[in-house]
Amino acid sequence: MLSSFLAEKASQLIVMASLAACPQPGKVDVQVSLKVEEKPYITNVTSQWLTDNFSNDPDGTLATDGNWMVGGLMKSNLSGAYNAQFSVLSDRKTGQACLAVRSVNYTINYAPQIYVASDYKHLGCRYSQTLAHEKRHVATDKRVFTEFISKMKREIKKYAESLPAQGPYAPAQLPQEQQRILQQIAQSIKVLEGELIAKRRAEQAKIDTIENYTRDTALCPGQFPKFDGSAP
């Protein structure tokens, strides 16, 4: 989930100035993007192994063989990463500085991993149908994530621009305070991240239905794996 793998990085721009009070910050540039990492399919694990390890995984999407063994799986491997730039206004006399957010970048990192059971490796039609099923899951994820990009951008921008300038702080405090602000920005979309996960699960459930499993099985008549690792 996004909130489980949060990565953060802050950078700063130093502007020397005579500082009487922290000035009001300006507009904040916000970018939200989806980064997809394609992975090779894993085809060397058995249907029994997939069933034992993933059948109750809420974030794994399944394809079954009609006997309700797991023949295919797609793991989302989803994470989020933030970085930000700050304006730092420093007083020449005291060395103290004010912080203001200049820009925020948030990347949704998506590295879907598709599994197709080794029991299907000699069953051309069944293998193809299972792979196609899992690819539908990947396409659905990408669609949902893309739908949420504009929502996340608006929410982050709204919150970041509501923040007053912070400080003044001693120079040694600046890295810690930047990380604190970045954490606050990350927290501002926790509810939206939860909505994204719920939407993703709801859309994926429309694919993983008994009706779809039965239809996919019927497309490959006579191709039933033995589930013992041997050829049919």
mmCIF file of N, CA, C and O in Angstrom, residues 1 13 33 98 111 115 130-132 155 162 187 196 203:
data_model
loop_
_atom_site.group_PDB
_atom_site.id
_atom_site.type_symbol
_atom_site.label_atom_id
_atom_site.label_comp_id
_atom_site.label_asym_id
_atom_site.label_seq_id
_atom_site.Cartn_x
_atom_site.Cartn_y
_atom_site.Cartn_z
ATOM 1 N N MET A 1 0.844 -1.188 0.000
ATOM 2 C CA MET A 1 0.000 0.000 0.000
ATOM 3 C C MET A 1 0.880 1.239 0.000
ATOM 4 O O MET A 1 2.010 1.228 0.464
ATOM 5 N N LEU A 13 16.692 25.642 -1.388
ATOM 6 C CA LEU A 13 17.283 26.742 -2.127
ATOM 7 C C LEU A 13 17.603 27.830 -1.124
ATOM 8 O O LEU A 13 16.711 28.336 -0.440
ATOM 9 N N SER A 33 2.853 11.852 -10.451
ATOM 10 C CA SER A 33 3.058 11.023 -11.639
ATOM 11 C C SER A 33 3.002 9.553 -11.279
ATOM 12 O O SER A 33 3.189 9.156 -10.121
ATOM 13 N N CYS A 98 13.842 31.144 7.727
ATOM 14 C CA CYS A 98 12.450 30.738 7.564
ATOM 15 C C CYS A 98 12.359 29.758 6.401
ATOM 16 O O CYS A 98 13.090 29.866 5.412
ATOM 17 N N ALA A 111 4.911 -1.603 -9.636
ATOM 18 C CA ALA A 111 5.747 -2.656 -10.215
ATOM 19 C C ALA A 111 4.980 -3.978 -10.182
ATOM 20 O O ALA A 111 5.264 -4.854 -9.358
ATOM 21 N N TYR A 115 2.236 -13.801 -12.039
ATOM 22 C CA TYR A 115 2.586 -15.218 -11.906
ATOM 23 C C TYR A 115 1.629 -16.035 -12.770
ATOM 24 O O TYR A 115 0.416 -15.777 -12.779
ATOM 25 N N THR A 130 -4.860 -17.358 -18.905
ATOM 26 C CA THR A 130 -4.472 -16.933 -17.559
ATOM 27 C C THR A 130 -3.641 -15.665 -17.618
ATOM 28 O O THR A 130 -3.850 -14.722 -16.838
ATOM 29 N N LEU A 131 -2.700 -15.610 -18.552
ATOM 30 C CA LEU A 131 -1.877 -14.418 -18.702
ATOM 31 C C LEU A 131 -2.736 -13.211 -19.092
ATOM 32 O O LEU A 131 -2.558 -12.104 -18.556
ATOM 33 N N ALA A 132 -3.679 -13.418 -20.003
ATOM 34 C CA ALA A 132 -4.573 -12.328 -20.422
ATOM 35 C C ALA A 132 -5.399 -11.823 -19.243
ATOM 36 O O ALA A 132 -5.640 -10.612 -19.104
ATOM 37 N N GLU A 155 -5.229 17.961 -3.902
ATOM 38 C CA GLU A 155 -5.201 17.879 -2.439
ATOM 39 C C GLU A 155 -3.845 18.306 -1.887
ATOM 40 O O GLU A 155 -3.771 19.036 -0.879
ATOM 41 N N SER A 162 -1.586 26.084 1.969
ATOM 42 C CA SER A 162 -2.199 26.556 3.216
ATOM 43 C C SER A 162 -1.178 26.688 4.337
ATOM 44 O O SER A 162 -1.471 27.294 5.379
ATOM 45 N N GLN A 187 0.871 13.267 5.096
ATOM 46 C CA GLN A 187 -0.310 12.923 5.893
ATOM 47 C C GLN A 187 -1.577 13.522 5.301
ATOM 48 O O GLN A 187 -2.678 12.979 5.475
ATOM 49 N N LEU A 196 -8.133 5.390 -2.791
ATOM 50 C CA LEU A 196 -7.530 4.762 -3.971
ATOM 51 C C LEU A 196 -7.452 3.243 -3.798
ATOM 52 O O LEU A 196 -7.806 2.484 -4.710
ATOM 53 N N GLU A 203 -12.633 -2.422 -8.177
ATOM 54 C CA GLU A 203 -12.548 -2.627 -9.625
ATOM 55 C C GLU A 203 -11.936 -3.990 -9.957
ATOM 56 O O GLU A 203 -12.361 -4.660 -10.901
#
